[in-house]
XYZ file of C-alpha atoms in Angstrom:
715
model
C -7.486 130.077 143.863
C -8.590 126.732 142.876
C -10.069 124.412 145.440
C -9.110 120.670 145.808
C -11.700 118.824 147.588
C -10.465 115.493 149.208
C -13.193 112.892 151.021
C -12.244 110.954 153.972
C -14.161 107.848 154.720
C -14.248 105.814 157.566
C -16.114 102.355 156.846
C -15.704 99.013 158.309
C -16.910 97.609 155.007
C -13.843 96.699 152.669
C -15.982 96.129 149.822
C -18.145 99.566 150.098
C -16.786 102.091 147.461
C -16.330 105.845 148.912
C -18.959 107.949 147.022
C -18.765 110.940 149.178
C -22.299 111.676 148.487
C -23.977 110.085 152.182
C -23.672 112.421 154.761
C -22.217 110.895 157.988
C -20.203 108.306 156.327
C -17.169 110.573 156.116
C -15.801 113.912 156.462
C -14.783 116.345 153.826
C -11.547 118.354 153.871
C -11.225 121.254 151.581
C -7.623 122.390 150.640
C -6.905 125.853 149.598
C -3.745 125.934 146.901
C -2.354 128.371 144.641
C -2.116 125.814 141.565
C -4.025 123.254 140.146
C -3.301 119.785 141.009
C -0.961 117.828 138.705
C -2.745 115.625 136.211
C -2.031 111.950 136.566
C 0.389 110.222 134.377
C -1.268 108.896 131.367
C -1.654 105.105 130.647
C 0.650 104.020 127.841
C -1.153 101.466 125.529
C -0.134 97.948 126.049
C 1.462 97.759 122.337
C 3.697 100.676 123.349
C 4.754 99.234 126.456
C 5.318 95.755 124.784
C 7.546 97.502 122.075
C 9.668 98.979 124.783
C 10.150 96.192 126.390
C 10.991 94.080 123.120
C 13.273 96.818 122.129
C 15.015 96.683 125.618
C 15.500 92.820 125.304
C 17.134 93.188 122.149
C 19.514 95.685 122.718
C 20.463 94.374 126.103
C 24.163 93.578 126.152
C 23.511 89.897 127.372
C 21.036 89.502 123.986
C 23.544 90.641 121.737
C 26.297 88.745 123.160
C 24.211 85.538 122.809
C 23.117 86.486 119.350
C 26.861 87.030 118.388
C 28.071 83.824 119.868
C 25.210 81.810 118.122
C 25.996 83.592 114.701
C 29.788 83.257 115.301
C 29.486 79.299 115.595
C 26.934 78.753 113.099
C 29.138 80.664 110.558
C 32.581 78.896 112.016
C 30.713 76.009 110.229
C 29.920 77.570 107.032
C 33.842 79.265 106.777
C 35.159 76.015 107.554
C 33.048 74.159 104.716
C 34.487 77.154 102.388
C 38.278 76.713 103.508
C 37.912 72.606 103.507
C 36.173 72.966 99.732
C 39.015 75.335 98.669
C 41.877 73.073 100.165
C 40.331 70.164 98.293
C 39.996 71.845 95.101
C 43.772 73.172 95.280
C 44.829 69.530 96.067
C 42.939 68.164 93.044
C 43.629 70.610 90.346
C 46.270 73.089 89.396
C 44.537 76.315 90.740
C 47.228 76.680 93.152
C 50.174 77.060 90.690
C 47.665 79.290 88.527
C 47.464 81.762 91.415
C 51.002 81.941 92.318
C 51.890 82.526 88.429
C 49.337 85.642 88.435
C 50.818 86.835 91.831
C 54.122 86.863 90.079
C 52.978 88.267 87.314
C 51.155 91.214 89.158
C 54.344 91.898 91.279
C 56.409 92.096 87.953
C 58.548 88.996 88.790
C 58.704 87.385 85.546
C 61.465 84.505 86.598
C 59.104 83.423 89.469
C 56.322 83.108 86.868
C 58.090 81.134 84.663
C 59.246 78.531 87.542
C 55.487 78.335 88.876
C 54.378 77.701 85.262
C 57.072 74.695 84.976
C 56.038 73.280 88.348
C 52.319 73.431 87.006
C 53.142 71.565 83.952
C 55.197 68.910 85.779
C 51.904 68.699 88.049
C 49.486 68.090 85.042
C 51.910 65.686 83.720
C 52.080 63.565 86.640
C 48.363 63.679 87.161
C 47.983 62.584 83.498
C 49.896 59.689 84.457
C 48.065 58.732 87.460
C 44.698 59.127 85.721
C 46.099 56.758 82.866
C 47.089 54.192 85.213
C 43.483 54.153 86.912
C 42.206 52.763 83.333
C 44.351 49.693 84.071
C 44.096 49.476 87.756
C 40.604 47.240 88.145
C 41.904 44.486 85.778
C 45.091 44.502 87.819
C 43.683 44.564 91.028
C 41.315 41.395 90.081
C 44.305 39.739 88.999
C 46.132 40.528 92.360
C 42.977 39.586 94.368
C 42.529 36.307 92.672
C 46.265 35.335 92.931
C 46.143 36.447 96.791
C 43.060 34.544 97.550
C 44.421 31.676 95.615
C 47.481 31.375 97.685
C 45.865 32.183 100.972
C 43.310 29.466 100.684
C 46.149 26.995 99.513
C 48.322 28.371 102.472
C 45.192 27.486 104.914
C 44.737 24.250 103.424
C 48.291 23.159 103.990
C 48.041 24.451 107.572
C 45.239 22.375 108.249
C 46.812 19.311 106.822
C 49.718 19.847 109.179
C 47.428 20.201 112.065
C 45.704 17.101 111.122
C 48.880 14.935 110.726
C 49.993 16.231 113.956
C 46.744 15.364 115.795
C 45.524 12.219 113.978
C 42.142 13.927 113.318
C 41.140 14.550 109.657
C 38.630 17.201 110.803
C 41.649 19.547 111.597
C 42.108 20.076 107.606
C 39.413 22.890 107.518
C 39.880 24.416 110.874
C 42.277 27.342 110.131
C 39.562 28.077 106.986
C 36.590 28.059 109.232
C 38.750 30.193 111.767
C 39.063 32.447 108.897
C 35.346 32.562 108.141
C 34.140 33.073 111.596
C 36.414 36.017 111.792
C 34.945 37.452 108.708
C 31.522 36.823 110.080
C 32.702 38.839 113.524
C 33.577 41.381 111.322
C 30.419 41.695 109.516
C 28.601 41.707 112.752
C 30.550 44.498 114.119
C 30.009 46.645 110.987
C 26.377 45.902 111.438
C 26.262 46.951 115.074
C 28.563 49.966 114.590
C 27.066 51.024 111.016
C 23.531 52.595 112.158
C 24.913 54.641 115.120
C 27.909 55.929 112.606
C 25.276 57.002 110.017
C 23.596 58.879 112.620
C 26.578 60.315 114.375
C 29.004 60.913 111.391
C 27.323 63.923 110.183
C 27.655 65.479 113.318
C 31.396 64.640 113.514
C 31.730 66.217 110.031
C 29.976 69.337 111.279
C 32.460 69.274 114.393
C 35.471 69.222 112.043
C 34.042 72.024 109.809
C 33.584 74.122 112.675
C 36.869 73.155 114.128
C 38.483 74.645 110.760
C 36.370 77.776 110.659
C 37.238 78.682 114.489
C 41.192 78.240 113.969
C 40.555 80.415 111.015
C 38.162 82.609 112.690
C 35.887 82.481 109.415
C 33.034 84.459 110.424
C 32.613 88.418 110.122
C 34.495 90.396 112.407
C 31.205 91.810 114.324
C 30.643 87.998 115.223
C 34.159 87.512 116.861
C 34.777 87.879 120.281
C 35.697 91.021 121.832
C 39.539 90.303 122.155
C 39.810 89.731 118.611
C 37.577 92.472 117.458
C 40.065 94.707 119.335
C 42.980 93.172 117.959
C 44.256 92.463 121.687
C 46.650 89.602 121.627
C 45.788 88.942 118.007
C 49.103 86.960 116.071
C 50.540 88.522 113.260
C 49.645 86.156 110.079
C 50.256 86.703 106.624
C 46.407 87.485 105.940
C 46.566 89.964 108.492
C 49.568 91.639 107.091
C 48.160 91.690 103.706
C 44.899 92.975 104.519
C 46.609 95.761 106.654
C 48.699 96.827 102.996
C 45.647 96.697 101.178
C 43.689 98.934 103.273
C 46.446 101.357 103.380
C 44.649 103.842 100.967
C 47.499 103.113 98.233
C 45.423 102.730 95.051
C 48.053 100.882 92.883
C 48.861 98.712 95.758
C 45.268 97.683 96.524
C 44.707 96.913 92.830
C 47.706 94.837 92.582
C 46.734 92.921 95.943
C 43.246 92.480 94.697
C 44.683 91.086 90.933
C 46.960 88.576 92.694
C 45.628 85.263 92.677
C 47.110 84.152 95.775
C 45.737 87.330 97.348
C 48.842 89.183 97.909
C 50.569 85.995 99.892
C 53.560 86.164 97.505
C 54.633 89.522 98.547
C 55.594 88.444 101.977
C 58.807 86.604 103.370
C 58.135 83.925 105.962
C 57.128 85.815 109.184
C 60.008 85.323 111.805
C 59.873 85.997 115.497
C 62.333 88.707 116.232
C 62.797 89.361 120.048
C 59.230 90.806 121.654
C 57.702 90.776 118.125
C 57.893 89.538 114.531
C 59.592 90.315 111.418
C 58.463 90.205 107.797
C 59.919 91.626 104.315
C 57.367 92.740 101.704
C 58.157 93.032 98.187
C 56.008 96.021 97.042
C 54.235 95.630 93.334
C 55.338 97.738 90.345
C 54.130 101.107 90.726
C 54.303 101.263 94.579
C 57.249 103.193 96.058
C 58.633 102.482 99.542
C 58.226 105.945 100.901
C 54.418 105.749 100.234
C 54.296 102.843 102.623
C 56.554 104.421 105.262
C 54.567 107.652 105.118
C 51.277 105.482 106.153
C 53.006 104.265 109.518
C 50.321 105.115 111.813
C 47.613 103.407 109.466
C 49.447 100.555 108.872
C 49.958 100.161 112.547
C 45.997 100.578 113.351
C 45.140 98.046 110.493
C 47.707 95.594 112.527
C 45.827 96.280 115.639
C 48.995 97.881 117.153
C 49.927 101.369 118.430
C 52.089 103.404 115.914
C 55.301 103.153 118.133
C 55.014 99.020 117.834
C 55.449 99.204 114.162
C 58.689 100.098 112.550
C 59.229 100.254 108.796
C 62.672 100.185 107.406
C 64.323 99.684 103.862
C 66.507 96.619 103.689
C 69.258 96.144 100.993
C 66.850 94.273 98.564
C 65.244 96.578 95.756
C 61.291 97.708 96.304
C 61.293 95.910 99.631
C 60.048 97.183 103.282
C 60.831 95.492 106.146
C 58.222 95.520 108.971
C 59.172 94.921 112.484
C 55.479 94.519 114.527
C 56.101 94.282 118.321
C 53.809 92.271 120.365
C 50.998 94.350 122.215
C 52.632 95.814 125.121
C 55.843 94.304 124.702
C 57.843 97.689 124.355
C 56.559 98.923 127.648
C 58.226 95.953 129.670
C 61.739 96.779 131.291
C 64.887 95.321 129.744
C 67.552 93.424 131.779
C 69.854 95.462 134.000
C 73.193 96.166 132.793
C 76.062 94.160 132.639
C 78.210 96.793 134.273
C 75.824 96.115 137.159
C 75.629 92.313 137.305
C 79.152 91.644 136.763
C 81.546 93.020 138.827
C 84.536 91.517 136.825
C 83.597 93.397 133.877
C 86.855 95.368 132.251
C 87.117 97.807 129.399
C 89.189 97.980 126.241
C 89.427 101.137 124.424
C 90.595 99.885 121.044
C 89.175 96.277 120.652
C 86.189 96.168 123.186
C 82.328 97.182 122.985
C 80.387 98.863 125.603
C 77.205 96.917 126.622
C 74.808 99.594 125.675
C 71.306 98.004 125.783
C 69.085 95.773 123.700
C 67.482 96.083 120.149
C 64.214 95.522 119.021
C 64.765 91.827 118.703
C 65.925 91.603 122.484
C 69.821 91.082 121.424
C 72.571 92.696 123.114
C 73.536 95.852 121.576
C 77.124 96.527 121.832
C 78.857 100.076 120.753
C 82.410 100.124 119.655
C 83.925 103.803 120.807
C 87.257 103.479 119.128
C 88.193 106.713 117.709
C 84.580 107.820 117.281
C 83.250 111.218 117.933
C 80.066 110.851 119.906
C 76.695 113.032 119.821
C 73.594 112.125 121.649
C 70.732 114.684 121.605
C 66.950 114.502 122.298
C 64.209 116.398 124.600
C 64.945 117.086 128.025
C 64.667 114.349 131.079
C 64.270 111.486 128.547
C 67.507 109.560 129.268
C 70.416 111.434 127.616
C 72.970 111.924 130.468
C 71.936 108.137 131.697
C 72.667 106.853 128.248
C 75.792 109.134 127.723
C 77.105 108.021 131.383
C 76.816 104.543 130.726
C 79.263 104.466 128.128
C 81.764 106.772 129.839
C 81.246 104.387 132.910
C 82.333 101.276 130.811
C 85.272 102.955 129.234
C 86.420 104.339 132.800
C 87.034 100.435 133.367
C 89.984 100.997 130.971
C 92.679 102.421 133.142
C 94.425 104.143 130.060
C 91.850 106.475 129.137
C 91.581 110.107 130.290
C 88.835 111.903 130.764
C 87.976 115.759 130.805
C 84.289 116.467 131.824
C 82.145 119.474 131.463
C 78.680 119.011 133.089
C 77.014 122.042 132.054
C 73.662 120.877 133.945
C 75.527 120.916 137.443
C 73.301 118.718 139.293
C 75.675 115.921 140.392
C 74.838 113.538 137.597
C 78.737 113.163 137.055
C 79.980 113.733 140.533
C 81.364 109.698 140.647
C 83.839 110.974 138.048
C 85.715 112.753 140.714
C 88.731 110.886 141.077
C 88.537 109.258 137.416
C 88.382 112.333 135.265
C 91.668 114.915 135.050
C 89.128 117.738 134.783
C 85.727 117.949 136.124
C 83.759 121.094 135.446
C 79.854 121.310 137.162
C 77.608 124.212 136.596
C 75.091 126.094 134.390
C 76.399 129.604 134.512
C 78.323 131.250 132.047
C 81.641 131.181 133.564
C 81.025 127.527 133.724
C 80.650 127.632 129.926
C 83.835 129.874 129.924
C 85.832 127.035 131.595
C 84.315 124.495 129.533
C 85.344 126.295 126.426
C 88.773 126.510 127.591
C 88.956 122.935 128.473
C 87.923 122.096 124.766
C 90.488 124.428 123.615
C 93.040 122.783 125.800
C 91.833 119.487 124.202
C 92.840 121.390 120.854
C 96.386 122.071 121.995
C 97.059 118.909 123.311
C 95.677 117.511 119.836
C 98.125 119.506 117.973
C 100.894 118.420 120.363
C 100.214 114.824 119.528
C 99.759 115.526 115.610
C 103.572 117.341 115.798
C 105.174 114.193 117.803
C 103.395 111.814 115.597
C 104.942 113.940 112.424
C 108.478 112.969 113.838
C 107.583 109.586 115.304
C 104.648 107.797 113.271
C 104.555 105.041 115.545
C 104.086 107.283 118.647
C 101.015 105.756 120.663
C 98.764 108.161 122.886
C 96.558 107.603 125.732
C 92.750 108.037 124.492
C 91.503 111.166 125.742
C 87.664 111.836 125.778
C 86.424 115.305 126.124
C 83.223 115.032 127.078
C 80.521 118.077 127.566
C 77.073 117.091 128.672
C 74.337 120.129 127.871
C 76.271 121.510 125.446
C 73.647 123.366 123.789
C 74.505 125.938 126.744
C 78.178 126.451 125.135
C 76.612 127.196 121.729
C 73.928 129.690 123.172
C 76.622 131.295 125.574
C 76.288 135.190 125.035
C 79.494 136.053 126.789
C 82.605 137.379 124.958
C 86.310 137.402 125.752
C 88.491 140.556 125.776
C 88.969 140.776 122.219
C 85.041 140.760 121.461
C 85.231 136.874 120.563
C 82.080 135.031 121.503
C 82.077 131.859 123.616
C 78.919 130.580 121.971
C 77.528 130.992 118.303
C 78.602 129.008 114.875
C 80.674 131.789 113.405
C 84.239 131.557 112.654
C 85.091 133.927 115.728
C 82.916 131.722 118.220
C 85.482 130.022 120.412
C 83.618 126.620 121.623
C 82.127 126.029 117.960
C 85.834 126.345 116.334
C 87.525 124.001 119.175
C 84.931 121.577 118.431
C 85.232 121.585 114.720
C 89.393 121.302 115.303
C 88.736 118.053 117.132
C 86.236 116.865 114.901
C 88.732 117.282 111.955
C 91.906 115.841 113.144
C 91.385 114.436 116.844
C 90.368 111.044 115.976
C 93.766 110.229 114.452
C 95.373 111.079 117.502
C 92.741 109.529 120.195
C 91.386 112.768 121.120
C 87.727 112.331 120.862
C 84.701 114.646 121.542
C 81.492 113.325 123.126
C 78.492 115.754 123.507
C 74.967 115.541 124.754
C 72.521 118.291 123.862
C 68.901 119.012 124.141
C 66.205 119.595 121.415
C 68.559 120.241 118.363
C 68.118 123.216 116.384
C 70.579 125.285 114.045
C 71.348 127.548 116.816
C 71.897 125.089 119.796
C 73.444 122.372 117.634
C 75.193 123.534 114.395
C 75.176 121.670 111.252
C 78.996 121.305 110.930
C 79.124 119.958 114.601
C 76.395 117.408 114.546
C 77.718 116.295 111.227
C 81.107 115.498 112.569
C 79.941 112.926 114.877
C 80.756 109.405 114.010
C 77.944 107.935 116.242
C 75.029 109.955 116.400
C 71.947 108.731 118.477
C 68.688 110.842 119.263
C 65.901 110.427 121.893
C 62.703 111.283 121.354
C 62.261 114.517 119.411
C 59.278 116.485 118.190
C 59.629 117.005 114.639
C 60.745 115.056 111.758
C 62.964 118.143 110.691
C 65.027 117.682 114.210
C 65.247 114.075 113.473
C 67.088 115.009 110.281
C 69.185 117.286 112.472
C 69.938 114.524 114.832
C 70.487 111.602 112.496
C 70.882 112.901 109.198
C 68.471 112.730 106.180
C 69.287 109.339 104.775
C 68.685 107.680 108.009
C 65.557 109.375 108.462
C 64.286 108.727 105.088
C 65.084 104.900 105.477
C 62.875 104.786 108.667
C 64.285 106.234 111.436
C 61.819 107.919 113.213
C 63.092 109.362 116.630
C 60.068 111.692 116.529
C 57.654 108.835 116.784
C 58.898 107.823 120.016
C 56.477 108.593 122.993
C 57.606 111.157 125.331
C 57.972 109.877 128.951
C 57.082 106.079 127.819
C 60.064 105.724 125.577
C 62.754 107.182 128.232
C 66.188 105.590 127.502
C 65.124 104.617 123.715
C 67.653 105.767 121.189
C 67.849 105.651 117.585
C 71.409 105.140 116.360
C 73.441 105.751 113.116
C 77.001 104.611 113.508
C 79.345 102.012 112.084
C 80.395 100.988 115.956
C 77.267 98.584 116.117
C 76.798 95.402 114.102
C 73.918 95.805 111.781
C 72.349 93.656 108.889
C 73.994 94.525 105.836
C 72.358 97.532 104.321
C 70.712 98.964 107.548
C 71.933 102.555 108.324
C 70.140 102.607 111.641
C 69.328 100.730 114.621
C 66.790 101.395 117.449
C 68.254 100.816 120.904
C 66.529 100.291 124.474
C 69.558 101.492 126.655
C 70.053 100.002 130.172
C 69.736 102.578 132.921
C 72.423 102.630 135.452
C 71.142 104.751 138.633
C 72.970 106.857 140.869
C 74.079 104.269 143.198
C 75.365 101.549 141.162
C 76.850 103.990 138.982
C 78.892 105.257 142.010
C 79.794 101.515 142.707
C 80.947 101.063 139.187
C 82.911 104.399 139.537
C 84.688 103.144 142.491
C 85.730 99.971 140.755
C 87.260 102.186 138.001
C 89.064 104.513 140.750
C 90.662 101.269 142.051
C 92.257 100.440 138.788
C 93.703 104.065 138.593
C 96.736 105.361 140.521
C 95.074 108.215 142.388
C 93.843 110.718 139.848
C 93.393 114.573 140.985
C 90.764 115.874 139.233
C 90.842 119.860 138.676
C 87.470 121.291 139.106
C 88.309 124.552 136.972
C 90.632 125.019 134.172
C 93.770 126.874 135.402
C 94.165 129.928 132.947
C 98.014 130.898 131.997
C 99.408 134.140 131.882
C 97.481 136.842 129.742
C 99.031 137.330 126.382
C 99.208 140.120 123.785
C 98.516 138.444 120.509
C 99.547 141.428 118.627
C 102.528 142.010 120.428
C 103.461 138.287 120.215
C 103.071 138.321 116.245
C 105.205 141.224 116.099
C 107.799 139.537 118.329
C 107.893 136.525 116.147
C 108.024 138.419 112.907
C 111.155 140.060 114.322
C 113.440 141.815 111.935
C 112.092 140.139 108.818
C 110.477 142.655 106.387
C 107.621 140.025 105.419
C 106.981 136.518 106.681
C 104.229 134.212 105.374
C 101.138 133.510 107.664
C 101.839 129.929 108.046
C 105.169 130.651 109.256
C 104.033 133.266 111.513
C 101.630 130.681 113.180
C 104.207 127.939 113.819
C 106.578 130.860 115.498
C 103.429 131.689 117.764
C 102.855 127.873 118.626
C 106.701 127.674 119.724
C 106.471 130.917 121.630
C 103.284 129.642 123.579
C 101.907 126.211 122.778
C 99.028 126.648 125.483
C 97.957 130.152 123.913
C 98.561 129.521 120.284
C 98.835 125.660 119.618
C 95.433 125.643 118.218
C 95.702 128.705 115.964
C 94.734 128.725 112.086
C 94.936 131.468 109.664
C 91.475 132.538 110.751
C 92.732 133.061 114.226
C 95.438 135.033 113.052
C 93.360 137.133 110.670
C 90.781 137.837 113.221
C 93.554 139.738 115.673
C 94.727 141.592 112.808
C 91.633 142.713 111.203
C 90.968 146.488 111.675
C 94.635 147.125 112.888
C 96.065 148.079 109.527
C 98.421 145.066 109.638
C 95.734 142.525 107.837
C 97.716 139.722 105.829
C 97.993 140.600 102.052
C 99.162 138.496 99.171
C 102.586 139.042 97.803
C 104.288 136.806 95.274
C 101.063 134.757 95.190
C 101.131 133.791 98.968
C 99.621 135.460 102.377
C 101.964 137.537 104.402
C 102.426 139.803 107.200
C 104.329 143.160 106.963
C 106.789 143.870 109.884
C 106.221 147.882 109.456
C 102.481 147.319 109.321
C 102.736 145.732 112.658
C 104.989 148.430 113.940
C 102.317 151.157 113.095
C 99.385 149.119 114.247
C 101.270 148.774 117.628
C 102.087 152.335 117.859
C 98.325 153.519 116.869
C 97.293 151.234 119.456
C 99.450 152.672 122.334
C 98.376 156.371 121.375
C 94.986 155.492 121.399
C 95.282 153.977 124.724
C 97.350 156.902 126.079
C 94.628 159.230 125.016
C 91.807 157.095 126.365
C 93.694 157.144 129.930
C 94.327 160.852 129.701
């Protein structure tokens, strides 16, 4: 236990110090505590407190901002003087031509180097002539001045004589001459008055001019520049910025070439042109630097340009060893585009053969229109990124052509395509296996219709058919469906026995010629839910945001991705409706294999209004909501029936006879379908005299064996 003694004093004398030793002058209070009293905080030395205050002042944001501003404006003058000196030197010497020659040589462009050398030689010859003329100019100037003075004085005297004659006053003879003398005297007086202030103010005006040049070019270290410029916000794209960004990409050969160029790399760039909500520039790479090296540095290049990765696009134009950079204005790609002309123009109609669908805008802000004439279509991408809206906008436009027929399968089944009830001949909506089966049968009916048209075209080459669009949204459900039919054939998958896959393949192979087209929308492509043969069968391939480069190659093909197409670089949730498209149905610059399209979004309500306009053009279409199944067929018995009494029949003849027996059931059959039915029955096709045939006797035995097996099973 420790005692702390506190003395309380009662005194009326304010100057009296409490001592605690005089009895009766105060009272004493004794406190008992469990711990000693805390010691008083130590008093820091003055030099320590002063140092902390100085540090606080120096590191304060206001002080740093003020110092940065002072350094910036001071360095603007020095930078402006350097720029002015270089411009003067370039104007007085052939240094500019020497730099361009070195740059052309470094880029491996010897023709340009020779041209600049010729220009430099012409400049030197002209400069030599000017200098030789200067040797004779003083004498010529003196002679000219003497002649001019004589003529001037003579003219003034003649004017004075005329005035004297007119006024009859001889003194008027010298009046014009005296007027000139007085004018000269006035000029001298003005110069004497102005000279002093001009000498005083002149240096300040010169400094102001240098400061203006330096400020315009931001001729100061980056740390001294304003925060908006240091952060790159709103910074315009200039040749020097592009060259610096390329130099700092981390490609040694490119950095070395730029350093060796006399113009610091400016000759690599084409003129920077405004392209929509950004700018575009072509960069001719020096020898030893490949285009894919620059493409692989997209993120770093964007950061060097003070942009986000999605705001810089690198493509390969037709010119050799060249990359084309499109650089968006900061934040411009986050701004919405104009509404679709389908919404704003109620008089718009469509033309399947000659028209083009208004789909959206490219990165330059130009309208993008797609021709769908005899082109299969595939749109893929991650879920909830605008796939259905992009596909539906094309279908809504095409629905305004009354000659076009639609068979629709919506395997999402949430009503995205409900407005096509009354437009489409078939509309199946739902995500279950049963809906997949119905959609598969719908596509197989499309194969039968295609074959019917082909047979008609064989007999009448001039026959014209109404366009038929077979559209399946969320087609990945069809490819992944595990259901099988009575003959153990799977509806999904990508094997030769897979019903949906084979039906799509057949339409891809021959449907275009008779205007039977396949349009599909799928999610997140893989080899399982979007087989290679199906995705490569589409003429127009479009992709929303994807997760990996390998998926981008699946969606668009290797060539487009290698040339810069990058749907995997789009932003999930932020770039909804932005498609990277490969097609010959959109007008693109020569040599460009893909285009980035920001599609118009048409919401459900305006989509329904457009659909009503399409219905008004049609004469009451009755929409089927399920595929009507025909009578059940026995393929083995039908094959035996068409073979008849012939001992052997060629397989192709059997297929033709089957199609004649029942077009709906067998119109789309190929050799693989025939072989699939006969495999394992003992009546498989075999080769006779070099051709594949089917035996009547083997078919009879197969039917007998099947009947016996069935009877045994029943008993």
